């Protein structure tokens, strides 16, 4: 199951990406918002990040105006490797090398076709492990030192 969430800027793009993932056969749990009234992206980020870090959802998608704030907030949850991507190359490599478990982008930055390309490349990519796992373990060690 995939998690998806957005602030008020990403309501329409969220619907498009949710459908895109559903058409790939994924079940998508939608954490909202459905409202274009101003909302606070950290709340959505925390809900989606907890669902992914806790194992309820395999991976997640987060959308705000730029993708920046919502990725910063998601990365505060231990175990989350959220990336903010505006193009598909980084999205693909973020899965292959960094095992990104949440992808973020900006509804004010990317159009719907580019957003689908970003999510599509990320979805299809596989984590390559090996030396990349060593570095991810090092990231986890940073988290442990913060406690
Ligand atoms: C909301 O205006 C905007 O700040 C938010 O969507 C996001 O871009 C923050 O990083």
PDB file of N, CA and C and ligand atoms in Angstrom, residues 6-10 38-42 63-72 105-109, ligand 1:
ATOM      1  N   UNK A   6      -0.936  15.744   0.820  1.00  0.00           N
ATOM      2  CA  UNK A   6      -0.686  17.045   0.182  1.00  0.00           C
ATOM      3  C   UNK A   6      -1.246  18.166   1.038  1.00  0.00           C
ATOM      4  N   UNK A   7      -0.688  19.350   0.841  1.00  0.00           N
ATOM      5  CA  UNK A   7      -1.325  20.527   1.453  1.00  0.00           C
ATOM      6  C   UNK A   7      -2.294  21.136   0.436  1.00  0.00           C
ATOM      7  N   UNK A   8      -2.759  22.342   0.742  1.00  0.00           N
ATOM      8  CA  UNK A   8      -3.807  22.973  -0.083  1.00  0.00           C
ATOM      9  C   UNK A   8      -3.365  23.245  -1.524  1.00  0.00           C
ATOM     10  N   UNK A   9      -2.048  23.312  -1.756  1.00  0.00           N
ATOM     11  CA  UNK A   9      -1.560  23.614  -3.112  1.00  0.00           C
ATOM     12  C   UNK A   9      -1.616  22.391  -4.030  1.00  0.00           C
ATOM     13  N   UNK A  10      -1.717  21.203  -3.427  1.00  0.00           N
ATOM     14  CA  UNK A  10      -1.540  19.983  -4.214  1.00  0.00           C
ATOM     15  C   UNK A  10      -2.774  19.130  -4.379  1.00  0.00           C
ATOM     16  N   UNK A  38      -6.060  27.102   3.239  1.00  0.00           N
ATOM     17  CA  UNK A  38      -4.680  26.991   3.704  1.00  0.00           C
ATOM     18  C   UNK A  38      -4.541  25.925   4.800  1.00  0.00           C
ATOM     19  N   UNK A  39      -3.559  25.051   4.625  1.00  0.00           N
ATOM     20  CA  UNK A  39      -3.308  23.992   5.602  1.00  0.00           C
ATOM     21  C   UNK A  39      -1.808  23.953   5.884  1.00  0.00           C
ATOM     22  N   UNK A  40      -1.426  23.171   6.881  1.00  0.00           N
ATOM     23  CA  UNK A  40      -0.032  23.137   7.331  1.00  0.00           C
ATOM     24  C   UNK A  40       0.633  21.846   6.888  1.00  0.00           C
ATOM     25  N   UNK A  41       1.589  21.969   5.968  1.00  0.00           N
ATOM     26  CA  UNK A  41       2.229  20.776   5.394  1.00  0.00           C
ATOM     27  C   UNK A  41       2.922  19.882   6.436  1.00  0.00           C
ATOM     28  N   UNK A  42       3.442  20.396   7.575  1.00  0.00           N
ATOM     29  CA  UNK A  42       4.086  19.455   8.518  1.00  0.00           C
ATOM     30  C   UNK A  42       3.121  18.393   9.056  1.00  0.00           C
ATOM     31  N   UNK A  63       3.030  16.097  -1.576  1.00  0.00           N
ATOM     32  CA  UNK A  63       2.986  17.239  -2.491  1.00  0.00           C
ATOM     33  C   UNK A  63       2.651  18.505  -1.706  1.00  0.00           C
ATOM     34  N   UNK A  64       3.503  19.509  -1.838  1.00  0.00           N
ATOM     35  CA  UNK A  64       3.146  20.846  -1.352  1.00  0.00           C
ATOM     36  C   UNK A  64       3.434  21.826  -2.488  1.00  0.00           C
ATOM     37  N   UNK A  65       3.616  23.084  -2.187  1.00  0.00           N
ATOM     38  CA  UNK A  65       3.824  24.054  -3.265  1.00  0.00           C
ATOM     39  C   UNK A  65       5.124  23.811  -4.004  1.00  0.00           C
ATOM     40  N   UNK A  66       6.208  23.612  -3.244  1.00  0.00           N
ATOM     41  CA  UNK A  66       7.528  23.366  -3.835  1.00  0.00           C
ATOM     42  C   UNK A  66       8.011  21.939  -3.646  1.00  0.00           C
ATOM     43  N   UNK A  67       7.413  21.217  -2.710  1.00  0.00           N
ATOM     44  CA  UNK A  67       7.923  19.902  -2.298  1.00  0.00           C
ATOM     45  C   UNK A  67       8.987  20.010  -1.221  1.00  0.00           C
ATOM     46  N   UNK A  68       9.432  21.223  -0.952  1.00  0.00           N
ATOM     47  CA  UNK A  68      10.557  21.423  -0.036  1.00  0.00           C
ATOM     48  C   UNK A  68      10.126  21.275   1.422  1.00  0.00           C
ATOM     49  N   UNK A  69       9.154  22.059   1.839  1.00  0.00           N
ATOM     50  CA  UNK A  69       8.746  22.028   3.247  1.00  0.00           C
ATOM     51  C   UNK A  69       8.264  20.653   3.673  1.00  0.00           C
ATOM     52  N   UNK A  70       7.501  20.032   2.815  1.00  0.00           N
ATOM     53  CA  UNK A  70       6.895  18.742   3.176  1.00  0.00           C
ATOM     54  C   UNK A  70       7.961  17.643   3.222  1.00  0.00           C
ATOM     55  N   UNK A  71       9.033  17.770   2.427  1.00  0.00           N
ATOM     56  CA  UNK A  71      10.129  16.789   2.491  1.00  0.00           C
ATOM     57  C   UNK A  71      10.978  17.012   3.737  1.00  0.00           C
ATOM     58  N   UNK A  72      11.230  18.258   4.070  1.00  0.00           N
ATOM     59  CA  UNK A  72      11.982  18.556   5.295  1.00  0.00           C
ATOM     60  C   UNK A  72      11.258  17.963   6.504  1.00  0.00           C
ATOM     61  N   UNK A 105       7.249  16.478  -4.384  1.00  0.00           N
ATOM     62  CA  UNK A 105       7.451  17.470  -5.444  1.00  0.00           C
ATOM     63  C   UNK A 105       6.448  18.601  -5.246  1.00  0.00           C
ATOM     64  N   UNK A 106       6.668  19.648  -6.036  1.00  0.00           N
ATOM     65  CA  UNK A 106       5.876  20.851  -5.846  1.00  0.00           C
ATOM     66  C   UNK A 106       4.814  21.024  -6.907  1.00  0.00           C
ATOM     67  N   UNK A 107       3.593  21.226  -6.454  1.00  0.00           N
ATOM     68  CA  UNK A 107       2.494  21.469  -7.393  1.00  0.00           C
ATOM     69  C   UNK A 107       2.652  22.813  -8.096  1.00  0.00           C
ATOM     70  N   UNK A 108       3.466  23.701  -7.501  1.00  0.00           N
ATOM     71  CA  UNK A 108       3.738  24.989  -8.139  1.00  0.00           C
ATOM     72  C   UNK A 108       4.997  24.923  -9.008  1.00  0.00           C
ATOM     73  N   UNK A 109       5.610  23.741  -9.050  1.00  0.00           N
ATOM     74  CA  UNK A 109       6.888  23.590  -9.763  1.00  0.00           C
ATOM     75  C   UNK A 109       6.738  22.696 -10.992  1.00  0.00           C
TER      76      UNK A 109
HETATM   77  C1  LIG B   1       2.262  27.114   1.101  1.00  0.00           C
HETATM   78  O1  LIG B   1       2.059  28.427   0.719  1.00  0.00           O
HETATM   79  C2  LIG B   1       3.692  26.694   0.805  1.00  0.00           C
HETATM   80  O2  LIG B   1       4.571  27.347   1.676  1.00  0.00           O
HETATM   81  C3  LIG B   1       3.840  25.195   0.906  1.00  0.00           C
HETATM   82  O3  LIG B   1       2.958  24.566   0.027  1.00  0.00           O
HETATM   83  C4  LIG B   1       5.203  24.641   0.533  1.00  0.00           C
HETATM   84  O4  LIG B   1       5.624  25.110  -0.703  1.00  0.00           O
HETATM   85  C5  LIG B   1       6.257  24.778   1.551  1.00  0.00           C
HETATM   86  O5  LIG B   1       7.412  24.346   1.377  1.00  0.00           O
END
